[in-house]
Amino acid sequence: MSVLNERAVPVIDDALPTPGRGEKKHRPRHVKGTRPGWIVYACLAAVLVGSLFPFYWSLLIGSGDSYTIRDPNMSWIPGGNFFANAAKVMNDPAVNFWTALWNSIISSGLIAISVVFFSTLAGWAFAKLKFKGSSWLLVFVIATMAVPTQLGVVPLYILFSDMGWTGQLGAIIVPALVSAFGVFWMTQYLRQAVPDELIEAARVDGASSFRTFLTVGLPAARPAAAMLALFTFVSAWNNFFWPFIVLDRQNPTLPVALSLLQSNYFVDYSIVLAGVLLATIPLLILFVFAGKQLVSGIMQGAVKG
């Protein structure tokens, strides 16, 4: 083995180019590994603890009694009253918990489906269809994001009051059927995700514009559409301002129903935070089942960009 090594070394050295005069010989540099260090893990751990602390605090207070939050010697171990407090929330006739839960599921689901479909359709038109004024129209759509939502509350309430929709779910679903952010998001994604050659091939085969959208655009937009659907569902689920104005106590959504727990003179925060946890559990279940699709959508969007 030593003889072979002695013979092989000169051959390798002769094959390498020799530096000329005035040129410095480059030495191989040691590339550091891409594995993050302890500082990155420490920062991630701090973010994780900060994100989970509100849930733990809600569980800590929600599993106690009405005096837990005022106790200076409060134990940091959850108590055993969570299920009793949750039962009070669900059985409270003033809250209408099950009606509110069903209304939140229906309204958030319909809003998410509608926003994904119309935003993908509009994004496809802006990204792949050439028509006059498309750029200026897209700028106008994006500019509407700068308009505060509160400016449209009074006209919307007057409109739905004249239509007789106040107190009904249609009053919170119809204004949210499409979003400017969704249109911008899908436009940027489809511009990079779908090559123009696929569209030309579909047109050569005789497909119409809408058929091309269904067979080419929708499958390509699936990762971005999954992310948009998830974020839209969560946003609609947590929306409080407009449903609180236009809905009544007999037909509320979950955020509106939980606000009724604080309408008394004495607020029992153990009951309130138990209700908050009940309203959060469906979102946690959604993230558990949709987490894989969410991560794949983020990664594909990063690679496309």
mmCIF file with all atom_site columns, N, CA, C and O in Angstrom, residues 220-270:
data_model
loop_
_atom_site.group_PDB
_atom_site.id
_atom_site.type_symbol
_atom_site.label_atom_id
_atom_site.label_alt_id
_atom_site.label_comp_id
_atom_site.label_asym_id
_atom_site.label_entity_id
_atom_site.label_seq_id
_atom_site.pdbx_PDB_ins_code
_atom_site.Cartn_x
_atom_site.Cartn_y
_atom_site.Cartn_z
_atom_site.occupancy
_atom_site.B_iso_or_equiv
_atom_site.pdbx_formal_charge
_atom_site.auth_seq_id
_atom_site.auth_comp_id
_atom_site.auth_asym_id
_atom_site.auth_atom_id
_atom_site.pdbx_PDB_model_num
ATOM 1   N N  . ALA A 1 220 ? -51.523 22.680 -10.395 1.00 0.00 ? 220 ALA A N  1
ATOM 2   C CA . ALA A 1 220 ? -50.263 23.357 -10.075 1.00 0.00 ? 220 ALA A CA 1
ATOM 3   C C  . ALA A 1 220 ? -50.393 24.259 -8.862  1.00 0.00 ? 220 ALA A C  1
ATOM 4   O O  . ALA A 1 220 ? -49.422 24.479 -8.126  1.00 0.00 ? 220 ALA A O  1
ATOM 5   N N  . ALA A 1 221 ? -51.579 24.797 -8.636  1.00 0.00 ? 221 ALA A N  1
ATOM 6   C CA . ALA A 1 221 ? -51.784 25.741 -7.531  1.00 0.00 ? 221 ALA A CA 1
ATOM 7   C C  . ALA A 1 221 ? -52.148 25.053 -6.225  1.00 0.00 ? 221 ALA A C  1
ATOM 8   O O  . ALA A 1 221 ? -52.428 25.743 -5.241  1.00 0.00 ? 221 ALA A O  1
ATOM 9   N N  . ARG A 1 222 ? -52.134 23.729 -6.177  1.00 0.00 ? 222 ARG A N  1
ATOM 10  C CA . ARG A 1 222 ? -52.593 23.021 -4.987  1.00 0.00 ? 222 ARG A CA 1
ATOM 11  C C  . ARG A 1 222 ? -51.815 23.373 -3.717  1.00 0.00 ? 222 ARG A C  1
ATOM 12  O O  . ARG A 1 222 ? -52.426 23.611 -2.675  1.00 0.00 ? 222 ARG A O  1
ATOM 13  N N  . PRO A 1 223 ? -50.481 23.409 -3.725  1.00 0.00 ? 223 PRO A N  1
ATOM 14  C CA . PRO A 1 223 ? -49.771 23.757 -2.470  1.00 0.00 ? 223 PRO A CA 1
ATOM 15  C C  . PRO A 1 223 ? -50.105 25.159 -1.964  1.00 0.00 ? 223 PRO A C  1
ATOM 16  O O  . PRO A 1 223 ? -50.376 25.350 -0.777  1.00 0.00 ? 223 PRO A O  1
ATOM 17  N N  . ALA A 1 224 ? -50.083 26.147 -2.869  1.00 0.00 ? 224 ALA A N  1
ATOM 18  C CA . ALA A 1 224 ? -50.403 27.515 -2.453  1.00 0.00 ? 224 ALA A CA 1
ATOM 19  C C  . ALA A 1 224 ? -51.864 27.634 -2.046  1.00 0.00 ? 224 ALA A C  1
ATOM 20  O O  . ALA A 1 224 ? -52.195 28.380 -1.115  1.00 0.00 ? 224 ALA A O  1
ATOM 21  N N  . ALA A 1 225 ? -52.752 26.911 -2.721  1.00 0.00 ? 225 ALA A N  1
ATOM 22  C CA . ALA A 1 225 ? -54.171 26.953 -2.366  1.00 0.00 ? 225 ALA A CA 1
ATOM 23  C C  . ALA A 1 225 ? -54.412 26.343 -0.990  1.00 0.00 ? 225 ALA A C  1
ATOM 24  O O  . ALA A 1 225 ? -55.272 26.820 -0.238  1.00 0.00 ? 225 ALA A O  1
ATOM 25  N N  . ALA A 1 226 ? -53.658 25.295 -0.642  1.00 0.00 ? 226 ALA A N  1
ATOM 26  C CA . ALA A 1 226 ? -53.805 24.687 0.679   1.00 0.00 ? 226 ALA A CA 1
ATOM 27  C C  . ALA A 1 226 ? -53.395 25.664 1.777   1.00 0.00 ? 226 ALA A C  1
ATOM 28  O O  . ALA A 1 226 ? -54.071 25.782 2.814   1.00 0.00 ? 226 ALA A O  1
ATOM 29  N N  . MET A 1 227 ? -52.297 26.371 1.559   1.00 0.00 ? 227 MET A N  1
ATOM 30  C CA . MET A 1 227 ? -51.878 27.379 2.540   1.00 0.00 ? 227 MET A CA 1
ATOM 31  C C  . MET A 1 227 ? -52.911 28.498 2.664   1.00 0.00 ? 227 MET A C  1
ATOM 32  O O  . MET A 1 227 ? -53.256 28.928 3.768   1.00 0.00 ? 227 MET A O  1
ATOM 33  N N  . LEU A 1 228 ? -53.400 28.984 1.523   1.00 0.00 ? 228 LEU A N  1
ATOM 34  C CA . LEU A 1 228 ? -54.388 30.064 1.547   1.00 0.00 ? 228 LEU A CA 1
ATOM 35  C C  . LEU A 1 228 ? -55.662 29.616 2.240   1.00 0.00 ? 228 LEU A C  1
ATOM 36  O O  . LEU A 1 228 ? -56.266 30.380 3.009   1.00 0.00 ? 228 LEU A O  1
ATOM 37  N N  . ALA A 1 229 ? -56.096 28.376 1.997   1.00 0.00 ? 229 ALA A N  1
ATOM 38  C CA . ALA A 1 229 ? -57.304 27.864 2.645   1.00 0.00 ? 229 ALA A CA 1
ATOM 39  C C  . ALA A 1 229 ? -57.125 27.777 4.153   1.00 0.00 ? 229 ALA A C  1
ATOM 40  O O  . ALA A 1 229 ? -58.027 28.141 4.925   1.00 0.00 ? 229 ALA A O  1
ATOM 41  N N  . LEU A 1 230 ? -55.966 27.315 4.587   1.00 0.00 ? 230 LEU A N  1
ATOM 42  C CA . LEU A 1 230 ? -55.723 27.181 6.018   1.00 0.00 ? 230 LEU A CA 1
ATOM 43  C C  . LEU A 1 230 ? -55.703 28.532 6.716   1.00 0.00 ? 230 LEU A C  1
ATOM 44  O O  . LEU A 1 230 ? -56.359 28.739 7.746   1.00 0.00 ? 230 LEU A O  1
ATOM 45  N N  . PHE A 1 231 ? -54.973 29.484 6.153   1.00 0.00 ? 231 PHE A N  1
ATOM 46  C CA . PHE A 1 231 ? -54.899 30.804 6.770   1.00 0.00 ? 231 PHE A CA 1
ATOM 47  C C  . PHE A 1 231 ? -56.242 31.527 6.719   1.00 0.00 ? 231 PHE A C  1
ATOM 48  O O  . PHE A 1 231 ? -56.606 32.243 7.660   1.00 0.00 ? 231 PHE A O  1
ATOM 49  N N  . THR A 1 232 ? -56.984 31.352 5.634   1.00 0.00 ? 232 THR A N  1
ATOM 50  C CA . THR A 1 232 ? -58.297 31.996 5.535   1.00 0.00 ? 232 THR A CA 1
ATOM 51  C C  . THR A 1 232 ? -59.269 31.404 6.537   1.00 0.00 ? 232 THR A C  1
ATOM 52  O O  . THR A 1 232 ? -60.062 32.130 7.155   1.00 0.00 ? 232 THR A O  1
ATOM 53  N N  . PHE A 1 233 ? -59.224 30.093 6.720   1.00 0.00 ? 233 PHE A N  1
ATOM 54  C CA . PHE A 1 233 ? -60.113 29.437 7.686   1.00 0.00 ? 233 PHE A CA 1
ATOM 55  C C  . PHE A 1 233 ? -59.826 29.945 9.094   1.00 0.00 ? 233 PHE A C  1
ATOM 56  O O  . PHE A 1 233 ? -60.747 30.263 9.855   1.00 0.00 ? 233 PHE A O  1
ATOM 57  N N  . VAL A 1 234 ? -58.551 30.025 9.454   1.00 0.00 ? 234 VAL A N  1
ATOM 58  C CA . VAL A 1 234 ? -58.194 30.502 10.792  1.00 0.00 ? 234 VAL A CA 1
ATOM 59  C C  . VAL A 1 234 ? -58.611 31.959 10.981  1.00 0.00 ? 234 VAL A C  1
ATOM 60  O O  . VAL A 1 234 ? -59.117 32.347 12.040  1.00 0.00 ? 234 VAL A O  1
ATOM 61  N N  . SER A 1 235 ? -58.396 32.785 9.966   1.00 0.00 ? 235 SER A N  1
ATOM 62  C CA . SER A 1 235 ? -58.779 34.191 10.057  1.00 0.00 ? 235 SER A CA 1
ATOM 63  C C  . SER A 1 235 ? -60.294 34.348 10.208  1.00 0.00 ? 235 SER A C  1
ATOM 64  O O  . SER A 1 235 ? -60.768 35.169 11.018  1.00 0.00 ? 235 SER A O  1
ATOM 65  N N  . ALA A 1 236 ? -61.062 33.580 9.441   1.00 0.00 ? 236 ALA A N  1
ATOM 66  C CA . ALA A 1 236 ? -62.519 33.656 9.551   1.00 0.00 ? 236 ALA A CA 1
ATOM 67  C C  . ALA A 1 236 ? -63.003 33.089 10.879  1.00 0.00 ? 236 ALA A C  1
ATOM 68  O O  . ALA A 1 236 ? -63.986 33.586 11.453  1.00 0.00 ? 236 ALA A O  1
ATOM 69  N N  . TRP A 1 237 ? -62.328 32.074 11.380  1.00 0.00 ? 237 TRP A N  1
ATOM 70  C CA . TRP A 1 237 ? -62.715 31.475 12.664  1.00 0.00 ? 237 TRP A CA 1
ATOM 71  C C  . TRP A 1 237 ? -62.522 32.468 13.807  1.00 0.00 ? 237 TRP A C  1
ATOM 72  O O  . TRP A 1 237 ? -63.342 32.532 14.726  1.00 0.00 ? 237 TRP A O  1
ATOM 73  N N  . ASN A 1 238 ? -61.431 33.222 13.766  1.00 0.00 ? 238 ASN A N  1
ATOM 74  C CA . ASN A 1 238 ? -61.112 34.150 14.846  1.00 0.00 ? 238 ASN A CA 1
ATOM 75  C C  . ASN A 1 238 ? -61.725 35.539 14.659  1.00 0.00 ? 238 ASN A C  1
ATOM 76  O O  . ASN A 1 238 ? -61.532 36.405 15.523  1.00 0.00 ? 238 ASN A O  1
ATOM 77  N N  . ASN A 1 239 ? -62.428 35.774 13.566  1.00 0.00 ? 239 ASN A N  1
ATOM 78  C CA . ASN A 1 239 ? -62.991 37.102 13.308  1.00 0.00 ? 239 ASN A CA 1
ATOM 79  C C  . ASN A 1 239 ? -64.074 37.431 14.337  1.00 0.00 ? 239 ASN A C  1
ATOM 80  O O  . ASN A 1 239 ? -65.004 36.645 14.569  1.00 0.00 ? 239 ASN A O  1
ATOM 81  N N  . PHE A 1 240 ? -63.948 38.577 14.931  1.00 0.00 ? 240 PHE A N  1
ATOM 82  C CA . PHE A 1 240 ? -64.882 38.980 15.990  1.00 0.00 ? 240 PHE A CA 1
ATOM 83  C C  . PHE A 1 240 ? -65.610 40.283 15.672  1.00 0.00 ? 240 PHE A C  1
ATOM 84  O O  . PHE A 1 240 ? -66.805 40.429 15.983  1.00 0.00 ? 240 PHE A O  1
ATOM 85  N N  . PHE A 1 241 ? -64.922 41.223 15.041  1.00 0.00 ? 241 PHE A N  1
ATOM 86  C CA . PHE A 1 241 ? -65.445 42.584 14.920  1.00 0.00 ? 241 PHE A CA 1
ATOM 87  C C  . PHE A 1 241 ? -66.752 42.628 14.129  1.00 0.00 ? 241 PHE A C  1
ATOM 88  O O  . PHE A 1 241 ? -67.789 43.070 14.647  1.00 0.00 ? 241 PHE A O  1
ATOM 89  N N  . TRP A 1 242 ? -66.718 42.153 12.878  1.00 0.00 ? 242 TRP A N  1
ATOM 90  C CA . TRP A 1 242 ? -67.913 42.233 12.044  1.00 0.00 ? 242 TRP A CA 1
ATOM 91  C C  . TRP A 1 242 ? -69.021 41.275 12.499  1.00 0.00 ? 242 TRP A C  1
ATOM 92  O O  . TRP A 1 242 ? -70.194 41.673 12.550  1.00 0.00 ? 242 TRP A O  1
ATOM 93  N N  . PRO A 1 243 ? -68.733 40.014 12.864  1.00 0.00 ? 243 PRO A N  1
ATOM 94  C CA . PRO A 1 243 ? -69.819 39.169 13.391  1.00 0.00 ? 243 PRO A CA 1
ATOM 95  C C  . PRO A 1 243 ? -70.456 39.718 14.666  1.00 0.00 ? 243 PRO A C  1
ATOM 96  O O  . PRO A 1 243 ? -71.662 39.548 14.882  1.00 0.00 ? 243 PRO A O  1
ATOM 97  N N  . PHE A 1 244 ? -69.686 40.391 15.504  1.00 0.00 ? 244 PHE A N  1
ATOM 98  C CA . PHE A 1 244 ? -70.248 40.964 16.731  1.00 0.00 ? 244 PHE A CA 1
ATOM 99  C C  . PHE A 1 244 ? -71.251 42.067 16.407  1.00 0.00 ? 244 PHE A C  1
ATOM 100 O O  . PHE A 1 244 ? -72.229 42.274 17.151  1.00 0.00 ? 244 PHE A O  1
ATOM 101 N N  . ILE A 1 245 ? -71.048 42.772 15.299  1.00 0.00 ? 245 ILE A N  1
ATOM 102 C CA . ILE A 1 245 ? -71.939 43.868 14.926  1.00 0.00 ? 245 ILE A CA 1
ATOM 103 C C  . ILE A 1 245 ? -73.194 43.361 14.232  1.00 0.00 ? 245 ILE A C  1
ATOM 104 O O  . ILE A 1 245 ? -74.315 43.806 14.532  1.00 0.00 ? 245 ILE A O  1
ATOM 105 N N  . VAL A 1 246 ? -73.038 42.413 13.320  1.00 0.00 ? 246 VAL A N  1
ATOM 106 C CA . VAL A 1 246 ? -74.143 42.049 12.439  1.00 0.00 ? 246 VAL A CA 1
ATOM 107 C C  . VAL A 1 246 ? -74.942 40.843 12.939  1.00 0.00 ? 246 VAL A C  1
ATOM 108 O O  . VAL A 1 246 ? -76.077 40.636 12.507  1.00 0.00 ? 246 VAL A O  1
ATOM 109 N N  . LEU A 1 247 ? -74.388 40.033 13.840  1.00 0.00 ? 247 LEU A N  1
ATOM 110 C CA . LEU A 1 247 ? -75.105 38.861 14.342  1.00 0.00 ? 247 LEU A CA 1
ATOM 111 C C  . LEU A 1 247 ? -75.727 39.178 15.697  1.00 0.00 ? 247 LEU A C  1
ATOM 112 O O  . LEU A 1 247 ? -75.342 40.125 16.379  1.00 0.00 ? 247 LEU A O  1
ATOM 113 N N  . ASP A 1 248 ? -76.692 38.344 16.095  1.00 0.00 ? 248 ASP A N  1
ATOM 114 C CA . ASP A 1 248 ? -77.333 38.521 17.393  1.00 0.00 ? 248 ASP A CA 1
ATOM 115 C C  . ASP A 1 248 ? -76.954 37.365 18.314  1.00 0.00 ? 248 ASP A C  1
ATOM 116 O O  . ASP A 1 248 ? -76.220 36.462 17.939  1.00 0.00 ? 248 ASP A O  1
ATOM 117 N N  . ARG A 1 249 ? -77.466 37.390 19.531  1.00 0.00 ? 249 ARG A N  1
ATOM 118 C CA . ARG A 1 249 ? -77.112 36.382 20.522  1.00 0.00 ? 249 ARG A CA 1
ATOM 119 C C  . ARG A 1 249 ? -77.719 35.015 20.234  1.00 0.00 ? 249 ARG A C  1
ATOM 120 O O  . ARG A 1 249 ? -77.239 34.006 20.744  1.00 0.00 ? 249 ARG A O  1
ATOM 121 N N  . GLN A 1 250 ? -78.766 34.970 19.462  1.00 0.00 ? 250 GLN A N  1
ATOM 122 C CA . GLN A 1 250 ? -79.399 33.690 19.152  1.00 0.00 ? 250 GLN A CA 1
ATOM 123 C C  . GLN A 1 250 ? -78.677 32.947 18.029  1.00 0.00 ? 250 GLN A C  1
ATOM 124 O O  . GLN A 1 250 ? -78.865 31.740 17.867  1.00 0.00 ? 250 GLN A O  1
ATOM 125 N N  . ASN A 1 251 ? -77.863 33.636 17.254  1.00 0.00 ? 251 ASN A N  1
ATOM 126 C CA . ASN A 1 251 ? -77.191 32.998 16.112  1.00 0.00 ? 251 ASN A CA 1
ATOM 127 C C  . ASN A 1 251 ? -75.753 33.514 16.005  1.00 0.00 ? 251 ASN A C  1
ATOM 128 O O  . ASN A 1 251 ? -75.372 34.102 14.987  1.00 0.00 ? 251 ASN A O  1
ATOM 129 N N  . PRO A 1 252 ? -74.910 33.284 17.028  1.00 0.00 ? 252 PRO A N  1
ATOM 130 C CA . PRO A 1 252 ? -73.565 33.861 17.015  1.00 0.00 ? 252 PRO A CA 1
ATOM 131 C C  . PRO A 1 252 ? -72.542 32.896 16.436  1.00 0.00 ? 252 PRO A C  1
ATOM 132 O O  . PRO A 1 252 ? -72.835 31.726 16.146  1.00 0.00 ? 252 PRO A O  1
ATOM 133 N N  . THR A 1 253 ? -71.337 33.400 16.263  1.00 0.00 ? 253 THR A N  1
ATOM 134 C CA . THR A 1 253 ? -70.169 32.546 16.040  1.00 0.00 ? 253 THR A CA 1
ATOM 135 C C  . THR A 1 253 ? -69.437 32.382 17.377  1.00 0.00 ? 253 THR A C  1
ATOM 136 O O  . THR A 1 253 ? -69.781 33.025 18.369  1.00 0.00 ? 253 THR A O  1
ATOM 137 N N  . LEU A 1 254 ? -68.417 31.535 17.393  1.00 0.00 ? 254 LEU A N  1
ATOM 138 C CA . LEU A 1 254 ? -67.748 31.240 18.660  1.00 0.00 ? 254 LEU A CA 1
ATOM 139 C C  . LEU A 1 254 ? -67.143 32.476 19.335  1.00 0.00 ? 254 LEU A C  1
ATOM 140 O O  . LEU A 1 254 ? -67.321 32.660 20.540  1.00 0.00 ? 254 LEU A O  1
ATOM 141 N N  . PRO A 1 255 ? -66.393 33.328 18.635  1.00 0.00 ? 255 PRO A N  1
ATOM 142 C CA . PRO A 1 255 ? -65.873 34.517 19.330  1.00 0.00 ? 255 PRO A CA 1
ATOM 143 C C  . PRO A 1 255 ? -66.960 35.400 19.913  1.00 0.00 ? 255 PRO A C  1
ATOM 144 O O  . PRO A 1 255 ? -66.799 35.944 21.014  1.00 0.00 ? 255 PRO A O  1
ATOM 145 N N  . VAL A 1 256 ? -68.083 35.538 19.200  1.00 0.00 ? 256 VAL A N  1
ATOM 146 C CA . VAL A 1 256 ? -69.184 36.349 19.721  1.00 0.00 ? 256 VAL A CA 1
ATOM 147 C C  . VAL A 1 256 ? -69.820 35.665 20.926  1.00 0.00 ? 256 VAL A C  1
ATOM 148 O O  . VAL A 1 256 ? -70.153 36.311 21.928  1.00 0.00 ? 256 VAL A O  1
ATOM 149 N N  . ALA A 1 257 ? -69.967 34.344 20.866  1.00 0.00 ? 257 ALA A N  1
ATOM 150 C CA . ALA A 1 257 ? -70.570 33.619 21.978  1.00 0.00 ? 257 ALA A CA 1
ATOM 151 C C  . ALA A 1 257 ? -69.695 33.677 23.221  1.00 0.00 ? 257 ALA A C  1
ATOM 152 O O  . ALA A 1 257 ? -70.196 33.842 24.341  1.00 0.00 ? 257 ALA A O  1
ATOM 153 N N  . LEU A 1 258 ? -68.377 33.567 23.035  1.00 0.00 ? 258 LEU A N  1
ATOM 154 C CA . LEU A 1 258 ? -67.482 33.614 24.194  1.00 0.00 ? 258 LEU A CA 1
ATOM 155 C C  . LEU A 1 258 ? -67.451 34.995 24.827  1.00 0.00 ? 258 LEU A C  1
ATOM 156 O O  . LEU A 1 258 ? -67.188 35.122 26.028  1.00 0.00 ? 258 LEU A O  1
ATOM 157 N N  . SER A 1 259 ? -67.712 36.038 24.045  1.00 0.00 ? 259 SER A N  1
ATOM 158 C CA . SER A 1 259 ? -67.753 37.386 24.631  1.00 0.00 ? 259 SER A CA 1
ATOM 159 C C  . SER A 1 259 ? -68.935 37.533 25.582  1.00 0.00 ? 259 SER A C  1
ATOM 160 O O  . SER A 1 259 ? -68.903 38.387 26.472  1.00 0.00 ? 259 SER A O  1
ATOM 161 N N  . LEU A 1 260 ? -69.971 36.705 25.408  1.00 0.00 ? 260 LEU A N  1
ATOM 162 C CA . LEU A 1 260 ? -71.121 36.780 26.307  1.00 0.00 ? 260 LEU A CA 1
ATOM 163 C C  . LEU A 1 260 ? -70.792 36.271 27.701  1.00 0.00 ? 260 LEU A C  1
ATOM 164 O O  . LEU A 1 260 ? -71.523 36.551 28.650  1.00 0.00 ? 260 LEU A O  1
ATOM 165 N N  . LEU A 1 261 ? -69.706 35.498 27.822  1.00 0.00 ? 261 LEU A N  1
ATOM 166 C CA . LEU A 1 261 ? -69.303 35.024 29.137  1.00 0.00 ? 261 LEU A CA 1
ATOM 167 C C  . LEU A 1 261 ? -68.787 36.158 30.013  1.00 0.00 ? 261 LEU A C  1
ATOM 168 O O  . LEU A 1 261 ? -68.684 36.000 31.232  1.00 0.00 ? 261 LEU A O  1
ATOM 169 N N  . GLN A 1 262 ? -68.442 37.289 29.414  1.00 0.00 ? 262 GLN A N  1
ATOM 170 C CA . GLN A 1 262 ? -67.927 38.416 30.169  1.00 0.00 ? 262 GLN A CA 1
ATOM 171 C C  . GLN A 1 262 ? -68.954 39.535 30.312  1.00 0.00 ? 262 GLN A C  1
ATOM 172 O O  . GLN A 1 262 ? -68.603 40.664 30.668  1.00 0.00 ? 262 GLN A O  1
ATOM 173 N N  . SER A 1 263 ? -70.211 39.242 30.005  1.00 0.00 ? 263 SER A N  1
ATOM 174 C CA . SER A 1 263 ? -71.235 40.286 30.045  1.00 0.00 ? 263 SER A CA 1
ATOM 175 C C  . SER A 1 263 ? -71.795 40.512 31.440  1.00 0.00 ? 263 SER A C  1
ATOM 176 O O  . SER A 1 263 ? -72.518 41.481 31.657  1.00 0.00 ? 263 SER A O  1
ATOM 177 N N  . ASN A 1 264 ? -71.487 39.623 32.387  1.00 0.00 ? 264 ASN A N  1
ATOM 178 C CA . ASN A 1 264 ? -71.996 39.782 33.743  1.00 0.00 ? 264 ASN A CA 1
ATOM 179 C C  . ASN A 1 264 ? -71.146 40.781 34.532  1.00 0.00 ? 264 ASN A C  1
ATOM 180 O O  . ASN A 1 264 ? -70.044 41.155 34.127  1.00 0.00 ? 264 ASN A O  1
ATOM 181 N N  . TYR A 1 265 ? -71.663 41.171 35.680  1.00 0.00 ? 265 TYR A N  1
ATOM 182 C CA . TYR A 1 265 ? -70.919 42.106 36.527  1.00 0.00 ? 265 TYR A CA 1
ATOM 183 C C  . TYR A 1 265 ? -69.655 41.448 37.073  1.00 0.00 ? 265 TYR A C  1
ATOM 184 O O  . TYR A 1 265 ? -68.585 42.053 37.112  1.00 0.00 ? 265 TYR A O  1
ATOM 185 N N  . PHE A 1 266 ? -69.773 40.190 37.488  1.00 0.00 ? 266 PHE A N  1
ATOM 186 C CA . PHE A 1 266 ? -68.628 39.431 37.971  1.00 0.00 ? 266 PHE A CA 1
ATOM 187 C C  . PHE A 1 266 ? -68.192 38.476 36.875  1.00 0.00 ? 266 PHE A C  1
ATOM 188 O O  . PHE A 1 266 ? -68.981 37.634 36.425  1.00 0.00 ? 266 PHE A O  1
ATOM 189 N N  . VAL A 1 267 ? -66.950 38.591 36.433  1.00 0.00 ? 267 VAL A N  1
ATOM 190 C CA . VAL A 1 267 ? -66.418 37.760 35.354  1.00 0.00 ? 267 VAL A CA 1
ATOM 191 C C  . VAL A 1 267 ? -65.634 36.608 35.967  1.00 0.00 ? 267 VAL A C  1
ATOM 192 O O  . VAL A 1 267 ? -64.648 36.835 36.689  1.00 0.00 ? 267 VAL A O  1
ATOM 193 N N  . ASP A 1 268 ? -66.062 35.400 35.701  1.00 0.00 ? 268 ASP A N  1
ATOM 194 C CA . ASP A 1 268 ? -65.348 34.199 36.153  1.00 0.00 ? 268 ASP A CA 1
ATOM 195 C C  . ASP A 1 268 ? -64.367 33.807 35.048  1.00 0.00 ? 268 ASP A C  1
ATOM 196 O O  . ASP A 1 268 ? -64.755 33.207 34.047  1.00 0.00 ? 268 ASP A O  1
ATOM 197 N N  . TYR A 1 269 ? -63.107 34.158 35.244  1.00 0.00 ? 269 TYR A N  1
ATOM 198 C CA . TYR A 1 269 ? -62.119 33.921 34.197  1.00 0.00 ? 269 TYR A CA 1
ATOM 199 C C  . TYR A 1 269 ? -61.801 32.446 34.007  1.00 0.00 ? 269 TYR A C  1
ATOM 200 O O  . TYR A 1 269 ? -61.291 32.056 32.952  1.00 0.00 ? 269 TYR A O  1
ATOM 201 N N  . SER A 1 270 ? -62.064 31.626 34.972  1.00 0.00 ? 270 SER A N  1
ATOM 202 C CA . SER A 1 270 ? -61.886 30.190 34.769  1.00 0.00 ? 270 SER A CA 1
ATOM 203 C C  . SER A 1 270 ? -62.874 29.661 33.725  1.00 0.00 ? 270 SER A C  1
ATOM 204 O O  . SER A 1 270 ? -62.529 28.829 32.884  1.00 0.00 ? 270 SER A O  1
#
